[in-house]
PDB file of C-alpha atoms in Angstrom:
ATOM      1  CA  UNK A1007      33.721 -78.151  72.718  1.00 69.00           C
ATOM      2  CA  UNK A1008      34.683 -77.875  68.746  1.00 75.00           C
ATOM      3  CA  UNK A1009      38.125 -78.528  67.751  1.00 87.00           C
ATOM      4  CA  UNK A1010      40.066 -76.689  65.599  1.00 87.00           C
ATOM      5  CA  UNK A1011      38.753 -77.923  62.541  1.00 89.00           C
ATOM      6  CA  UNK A1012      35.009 -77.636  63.261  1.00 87.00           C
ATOM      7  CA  UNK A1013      35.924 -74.017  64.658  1.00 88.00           C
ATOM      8  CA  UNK A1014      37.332 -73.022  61.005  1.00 89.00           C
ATOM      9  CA  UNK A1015      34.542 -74.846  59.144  1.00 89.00           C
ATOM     10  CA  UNK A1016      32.053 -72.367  61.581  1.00 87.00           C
ATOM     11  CA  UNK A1017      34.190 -69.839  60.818  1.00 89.00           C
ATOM     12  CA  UNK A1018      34.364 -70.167  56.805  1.00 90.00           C
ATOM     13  CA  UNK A1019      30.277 -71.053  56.903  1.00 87.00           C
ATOM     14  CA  UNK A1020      29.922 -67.772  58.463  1.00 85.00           C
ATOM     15  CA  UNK A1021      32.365 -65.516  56.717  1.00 90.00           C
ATOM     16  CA  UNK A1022      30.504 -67.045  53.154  1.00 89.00           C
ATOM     17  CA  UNK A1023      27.130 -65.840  55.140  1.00 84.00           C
ATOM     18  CA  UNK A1024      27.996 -62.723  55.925  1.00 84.00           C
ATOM     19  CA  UNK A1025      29.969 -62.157  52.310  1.00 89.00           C
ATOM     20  CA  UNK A1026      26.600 -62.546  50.758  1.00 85.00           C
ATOM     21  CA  UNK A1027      24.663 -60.839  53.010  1.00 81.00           C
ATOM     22  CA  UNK A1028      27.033 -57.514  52.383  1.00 87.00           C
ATOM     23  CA  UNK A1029      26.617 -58.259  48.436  1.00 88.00           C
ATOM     24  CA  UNK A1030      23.089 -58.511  48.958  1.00 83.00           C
ATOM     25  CA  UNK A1031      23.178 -55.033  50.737  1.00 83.00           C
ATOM     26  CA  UNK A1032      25.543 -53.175  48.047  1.00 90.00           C
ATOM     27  CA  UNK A1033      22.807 -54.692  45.352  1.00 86.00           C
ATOM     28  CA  UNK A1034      19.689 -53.553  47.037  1.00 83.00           C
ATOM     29  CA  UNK A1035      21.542 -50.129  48.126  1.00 87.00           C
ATOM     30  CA  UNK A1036      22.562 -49.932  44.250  1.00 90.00           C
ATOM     31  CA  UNK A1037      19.158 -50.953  43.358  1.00 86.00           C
ATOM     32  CA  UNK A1038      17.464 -47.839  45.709  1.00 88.00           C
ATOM     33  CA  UNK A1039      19.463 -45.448  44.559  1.00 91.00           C
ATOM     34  CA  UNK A1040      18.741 -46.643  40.665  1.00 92.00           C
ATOM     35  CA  UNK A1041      15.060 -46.034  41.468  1.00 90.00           C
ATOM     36  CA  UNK A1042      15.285 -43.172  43.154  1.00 92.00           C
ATOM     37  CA  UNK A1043      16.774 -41.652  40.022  1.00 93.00           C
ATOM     38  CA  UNK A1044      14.153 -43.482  37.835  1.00 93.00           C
ATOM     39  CA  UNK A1045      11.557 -41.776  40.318  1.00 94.00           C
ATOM     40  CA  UNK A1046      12.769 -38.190  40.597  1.00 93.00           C
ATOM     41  CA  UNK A1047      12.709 -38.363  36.580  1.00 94.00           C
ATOM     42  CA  UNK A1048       8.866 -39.813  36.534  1.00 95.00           C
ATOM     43  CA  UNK A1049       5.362 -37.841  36.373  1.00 95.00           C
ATOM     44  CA  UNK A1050       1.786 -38.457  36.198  1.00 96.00           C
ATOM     45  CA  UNK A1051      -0.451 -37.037  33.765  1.00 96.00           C
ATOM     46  CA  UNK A1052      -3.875 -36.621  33.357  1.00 96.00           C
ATOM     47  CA  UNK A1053      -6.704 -35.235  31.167  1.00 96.00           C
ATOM     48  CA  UNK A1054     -10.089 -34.271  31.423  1.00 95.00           C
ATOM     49  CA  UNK A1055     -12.668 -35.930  29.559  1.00 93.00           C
ATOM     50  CA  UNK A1056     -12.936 -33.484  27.309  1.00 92.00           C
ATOM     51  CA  UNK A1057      -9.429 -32.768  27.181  1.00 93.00           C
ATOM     52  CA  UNK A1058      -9.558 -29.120  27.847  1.00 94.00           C
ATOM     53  CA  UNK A1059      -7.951 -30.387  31.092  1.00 96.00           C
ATOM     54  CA  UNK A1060      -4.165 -31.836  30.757  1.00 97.00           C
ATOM     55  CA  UNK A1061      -2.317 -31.272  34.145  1.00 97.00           C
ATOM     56  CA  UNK A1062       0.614 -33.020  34.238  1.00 97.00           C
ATOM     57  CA  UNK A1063       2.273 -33.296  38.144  1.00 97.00           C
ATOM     58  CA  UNK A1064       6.005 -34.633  39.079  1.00 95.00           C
ATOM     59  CA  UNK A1065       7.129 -37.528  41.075  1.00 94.00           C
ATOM     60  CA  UNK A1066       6.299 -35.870  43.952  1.00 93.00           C
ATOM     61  CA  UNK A1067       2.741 -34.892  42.939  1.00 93.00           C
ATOM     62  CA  UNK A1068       3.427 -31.580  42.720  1.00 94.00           C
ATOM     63  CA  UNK A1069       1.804 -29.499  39.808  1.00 95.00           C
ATOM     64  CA  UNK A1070       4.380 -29.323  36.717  1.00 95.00           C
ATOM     65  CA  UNK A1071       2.086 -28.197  33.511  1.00 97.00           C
ATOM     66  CA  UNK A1072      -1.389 -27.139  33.070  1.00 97.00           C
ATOM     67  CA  UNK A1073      -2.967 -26.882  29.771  1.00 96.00           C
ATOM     68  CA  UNK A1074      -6.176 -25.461  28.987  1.00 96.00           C
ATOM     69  CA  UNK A1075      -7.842 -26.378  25.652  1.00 94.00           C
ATOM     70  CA  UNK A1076      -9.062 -23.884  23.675  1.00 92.00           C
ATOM     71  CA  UNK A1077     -12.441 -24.236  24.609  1.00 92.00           C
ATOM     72  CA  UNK A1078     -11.964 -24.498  27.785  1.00 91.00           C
ATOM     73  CA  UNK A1079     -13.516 -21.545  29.149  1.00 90.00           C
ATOM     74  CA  UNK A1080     -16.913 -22.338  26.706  1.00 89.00           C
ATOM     75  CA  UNK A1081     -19.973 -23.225  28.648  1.00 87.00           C
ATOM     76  CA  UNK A1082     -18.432 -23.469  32.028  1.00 90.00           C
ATOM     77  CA  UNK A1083     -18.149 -20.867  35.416  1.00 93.00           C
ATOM     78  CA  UNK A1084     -14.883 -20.612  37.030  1.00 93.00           C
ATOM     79  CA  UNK A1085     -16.012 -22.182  39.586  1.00 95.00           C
ATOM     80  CA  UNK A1086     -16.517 -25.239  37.400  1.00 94.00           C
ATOM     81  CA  UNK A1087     -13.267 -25.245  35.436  1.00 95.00           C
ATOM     82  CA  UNK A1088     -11.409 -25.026  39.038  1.00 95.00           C
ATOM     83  CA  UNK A1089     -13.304 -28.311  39.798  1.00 95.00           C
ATOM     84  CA  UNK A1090     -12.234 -30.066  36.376  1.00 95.00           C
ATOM     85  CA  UNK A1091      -8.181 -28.711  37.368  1.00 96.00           C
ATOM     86  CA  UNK A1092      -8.280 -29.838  40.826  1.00 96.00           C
ATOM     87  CA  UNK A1093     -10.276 -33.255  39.883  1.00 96.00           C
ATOM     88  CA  UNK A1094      -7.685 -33.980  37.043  1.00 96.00           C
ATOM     89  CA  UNK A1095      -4.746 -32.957  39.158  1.00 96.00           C
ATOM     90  CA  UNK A1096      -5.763 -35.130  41.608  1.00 96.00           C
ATOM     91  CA  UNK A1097      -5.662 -38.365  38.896  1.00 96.00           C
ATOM     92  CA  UNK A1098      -2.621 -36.986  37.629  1.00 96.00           C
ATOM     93  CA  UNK A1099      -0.983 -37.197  41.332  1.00 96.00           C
ATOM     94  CA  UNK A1100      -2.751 -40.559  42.013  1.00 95.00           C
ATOM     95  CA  UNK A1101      -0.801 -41.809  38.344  1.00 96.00           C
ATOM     96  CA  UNK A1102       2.479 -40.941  39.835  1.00 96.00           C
ATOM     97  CA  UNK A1103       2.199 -42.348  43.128  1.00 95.00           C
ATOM     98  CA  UNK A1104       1.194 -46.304  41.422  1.00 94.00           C
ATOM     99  CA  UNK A1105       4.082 -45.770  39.397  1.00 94.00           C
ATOM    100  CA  UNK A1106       6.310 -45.061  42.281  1.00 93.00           C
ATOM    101  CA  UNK A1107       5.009 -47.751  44.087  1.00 90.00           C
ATOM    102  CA  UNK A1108       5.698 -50.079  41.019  1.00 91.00           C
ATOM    103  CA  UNK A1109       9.139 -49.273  41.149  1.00 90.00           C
ATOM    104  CA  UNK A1110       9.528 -49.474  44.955  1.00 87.00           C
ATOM    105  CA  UNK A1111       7.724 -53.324  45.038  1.00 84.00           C
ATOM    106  CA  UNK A1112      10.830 -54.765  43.938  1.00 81.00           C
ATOM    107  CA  UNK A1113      12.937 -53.251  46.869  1.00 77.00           C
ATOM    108  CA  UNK A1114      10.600 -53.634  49.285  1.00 72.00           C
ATOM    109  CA  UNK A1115       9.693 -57.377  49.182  1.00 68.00           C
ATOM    110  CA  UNK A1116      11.873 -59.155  51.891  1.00 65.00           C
ATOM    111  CA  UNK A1117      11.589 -62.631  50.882  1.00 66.00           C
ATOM    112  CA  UNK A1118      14.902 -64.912  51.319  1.00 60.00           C
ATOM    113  CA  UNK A1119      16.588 -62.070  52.190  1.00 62.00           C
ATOM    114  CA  UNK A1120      18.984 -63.085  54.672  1.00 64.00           C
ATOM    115  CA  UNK A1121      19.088 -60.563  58.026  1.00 70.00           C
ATOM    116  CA  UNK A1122      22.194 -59.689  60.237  1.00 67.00           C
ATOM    117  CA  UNK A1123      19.767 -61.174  63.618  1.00 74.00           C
ATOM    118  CA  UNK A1124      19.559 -64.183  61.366  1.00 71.00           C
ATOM    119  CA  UNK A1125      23.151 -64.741  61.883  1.00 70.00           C
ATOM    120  CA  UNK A1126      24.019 -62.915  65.114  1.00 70.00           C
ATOM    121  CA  UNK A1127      21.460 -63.597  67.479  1.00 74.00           C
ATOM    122  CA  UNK A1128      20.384 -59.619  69.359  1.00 76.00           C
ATOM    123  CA  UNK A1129      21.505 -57.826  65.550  1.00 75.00           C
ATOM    124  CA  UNK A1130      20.011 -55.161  64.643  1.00 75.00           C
ATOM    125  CA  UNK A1131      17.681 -55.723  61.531  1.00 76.00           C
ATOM    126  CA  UNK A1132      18.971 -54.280  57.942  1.00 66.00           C
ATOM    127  CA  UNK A1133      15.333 -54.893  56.527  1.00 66.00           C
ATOM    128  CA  UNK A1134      14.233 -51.744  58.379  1.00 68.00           C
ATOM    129  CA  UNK A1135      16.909 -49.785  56.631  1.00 63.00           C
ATOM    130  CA  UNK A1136      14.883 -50.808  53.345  1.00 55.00           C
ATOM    131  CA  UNK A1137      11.116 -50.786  55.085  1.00 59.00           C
ATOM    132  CA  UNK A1138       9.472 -48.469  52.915  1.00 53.00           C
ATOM    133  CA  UNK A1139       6.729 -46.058  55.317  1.00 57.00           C
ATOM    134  CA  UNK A1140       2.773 -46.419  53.731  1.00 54.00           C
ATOM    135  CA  UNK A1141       1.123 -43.448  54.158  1.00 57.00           C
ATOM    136  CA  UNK A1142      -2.610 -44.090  54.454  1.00 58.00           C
ATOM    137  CA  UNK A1143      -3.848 -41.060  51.946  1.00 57.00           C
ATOM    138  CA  UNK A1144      -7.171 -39.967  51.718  1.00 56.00           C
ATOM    139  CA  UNK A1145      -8.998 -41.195  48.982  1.00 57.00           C
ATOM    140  CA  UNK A1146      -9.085 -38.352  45.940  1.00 54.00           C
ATOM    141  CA  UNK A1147     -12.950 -36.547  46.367  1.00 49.00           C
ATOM    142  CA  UNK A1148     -15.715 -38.108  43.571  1.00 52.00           C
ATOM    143  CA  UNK A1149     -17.327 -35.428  41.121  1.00 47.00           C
ATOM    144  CA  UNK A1150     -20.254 -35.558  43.462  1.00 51.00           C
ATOM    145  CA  UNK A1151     -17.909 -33.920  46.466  1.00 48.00           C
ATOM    146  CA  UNK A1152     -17.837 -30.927  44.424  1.00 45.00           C
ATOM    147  CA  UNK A1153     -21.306 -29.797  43.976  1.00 46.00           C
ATOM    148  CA  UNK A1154     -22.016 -28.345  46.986  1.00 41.00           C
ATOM    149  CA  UNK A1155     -20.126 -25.360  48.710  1.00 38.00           C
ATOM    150  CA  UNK A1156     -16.671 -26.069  50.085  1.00 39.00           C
ATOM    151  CA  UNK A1157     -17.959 -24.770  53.252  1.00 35.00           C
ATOM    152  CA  UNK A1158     -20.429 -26.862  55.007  1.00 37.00           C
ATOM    153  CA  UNK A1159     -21.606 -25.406  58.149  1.00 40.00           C
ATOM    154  CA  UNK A1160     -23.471 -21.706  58.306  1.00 43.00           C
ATOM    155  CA  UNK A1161     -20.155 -19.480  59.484  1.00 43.00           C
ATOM    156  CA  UNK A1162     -21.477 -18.525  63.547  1.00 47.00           C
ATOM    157  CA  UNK A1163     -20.066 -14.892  64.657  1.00 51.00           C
ATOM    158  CA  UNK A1164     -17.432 -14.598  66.737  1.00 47.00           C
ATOM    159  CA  UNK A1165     -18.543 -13.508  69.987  1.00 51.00           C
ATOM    160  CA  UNK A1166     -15.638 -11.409  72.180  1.00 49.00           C
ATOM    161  CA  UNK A1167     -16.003 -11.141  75.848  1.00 51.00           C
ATOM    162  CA  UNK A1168     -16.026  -7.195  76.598  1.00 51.00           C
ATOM    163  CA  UNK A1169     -13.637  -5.860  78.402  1.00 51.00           C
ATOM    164  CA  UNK A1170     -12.315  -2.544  80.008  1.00 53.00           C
ATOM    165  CA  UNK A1171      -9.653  -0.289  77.892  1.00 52.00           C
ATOM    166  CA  UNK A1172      -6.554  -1.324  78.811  1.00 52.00           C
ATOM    167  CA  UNK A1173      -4.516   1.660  79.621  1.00 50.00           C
ATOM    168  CA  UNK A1174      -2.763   1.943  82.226  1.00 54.00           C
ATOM    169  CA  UNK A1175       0.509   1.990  80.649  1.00 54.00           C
ATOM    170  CA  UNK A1176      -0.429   5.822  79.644  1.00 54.00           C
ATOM    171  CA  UNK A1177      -2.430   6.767  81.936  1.00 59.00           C
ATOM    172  CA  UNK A1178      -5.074   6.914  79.903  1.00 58.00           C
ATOM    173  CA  UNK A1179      -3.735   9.234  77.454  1.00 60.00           C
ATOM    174  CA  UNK A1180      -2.475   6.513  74.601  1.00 57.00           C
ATOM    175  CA  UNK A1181      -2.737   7.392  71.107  1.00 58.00           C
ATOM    176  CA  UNK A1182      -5.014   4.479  70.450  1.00 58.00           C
ATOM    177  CA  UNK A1183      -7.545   5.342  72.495  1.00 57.00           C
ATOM    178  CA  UNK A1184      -7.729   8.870  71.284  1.00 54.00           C
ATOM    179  CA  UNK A1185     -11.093   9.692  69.135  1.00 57.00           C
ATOM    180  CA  UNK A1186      -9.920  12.584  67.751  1.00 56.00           C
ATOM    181  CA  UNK A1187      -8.115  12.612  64.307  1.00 51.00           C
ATOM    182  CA  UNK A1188      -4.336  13.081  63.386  1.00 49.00           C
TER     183      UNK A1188
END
């Protein structure tokens, strides 16, 4: 059994761990919501080769500016310059989200970060309220996924079972079965 003394010297050890370990969450809460401002203020731009393309997207991805060059309807179908827009959007949108992540990698890594179950045994974890959810994206298409048509297969008919007129709400006398006209 601990005497007094060794009881306060538990109790001081732990009051110093868990005074840090609330200092360490006010910084990394402070430090989250100074890159979520940071974020919501970034965007991703990006250009065709030519640069008849500039789309510029925000933080989010989401389209913010398109500019089309003078000559950007020269020598090209529509078919083609909606190609060049969605291709450079998609860089544009791919820019945003590395910078994001650069700004997250700070506040994500979890090393000597001290945990509440670290000190009290059966704690819930505070990492998780910092664990930041990767989304496994689909990797943007190459220039060659945009040379054939966007629909792949041969469209097949629809084929509809037949069935009787349905009417015997009416007693077969419903307006929508009539041939005649109005």
């Amino acid at each position: 059994m601990l005497d007094d003394d060794q009881l306060a010297a538990r109790n001081a050890e732990l009051r110093g761990t868990l005074d840090n370990l609330m200092r360490e969450l006010k910084d990394r809460t402070d430090g989250l919501r100074d890159a979520q401002a940071a974020i919501a203020a970034m965007s991703g731009v990006a250009s065709s080769p030519d640069g008849n393309v500039v789309v510029t997207v925000d933080s989010t991805g989401v389209l913010d500016e398109l500019e089309l060059g003078p000559r950007a309807f020269e020598r090209v179908t529509p078919e083609q310059l909606a190609q060049t827009i969605t291709q450079v959007t998609r860089r544009a949108a791919a820019n945003v989200r590395e910078q994001v992540t650069a700004q997250m990698a700070p506040l994500t890594s979890e090393e000597g970060v001290v945990d509440l179950p670290d000190i009290v045994p059966g704690a819930p974890s505070l990492k998780d309220i910092f664990k930041v959810e990767q989304r496994d994206e689909p990797a943007p298409p190459s220039d060659e996924d945009f040379g054939s048509s966007v629909l792949r297969e041969e469209a097949r008919p629809v084929q509809r079972a037949a069935s009787e007129p349905d009417d015997d709400d009416f007693g077969g006398n419903s307006i929508m079965g009539r041939r005649d006209s109005w």
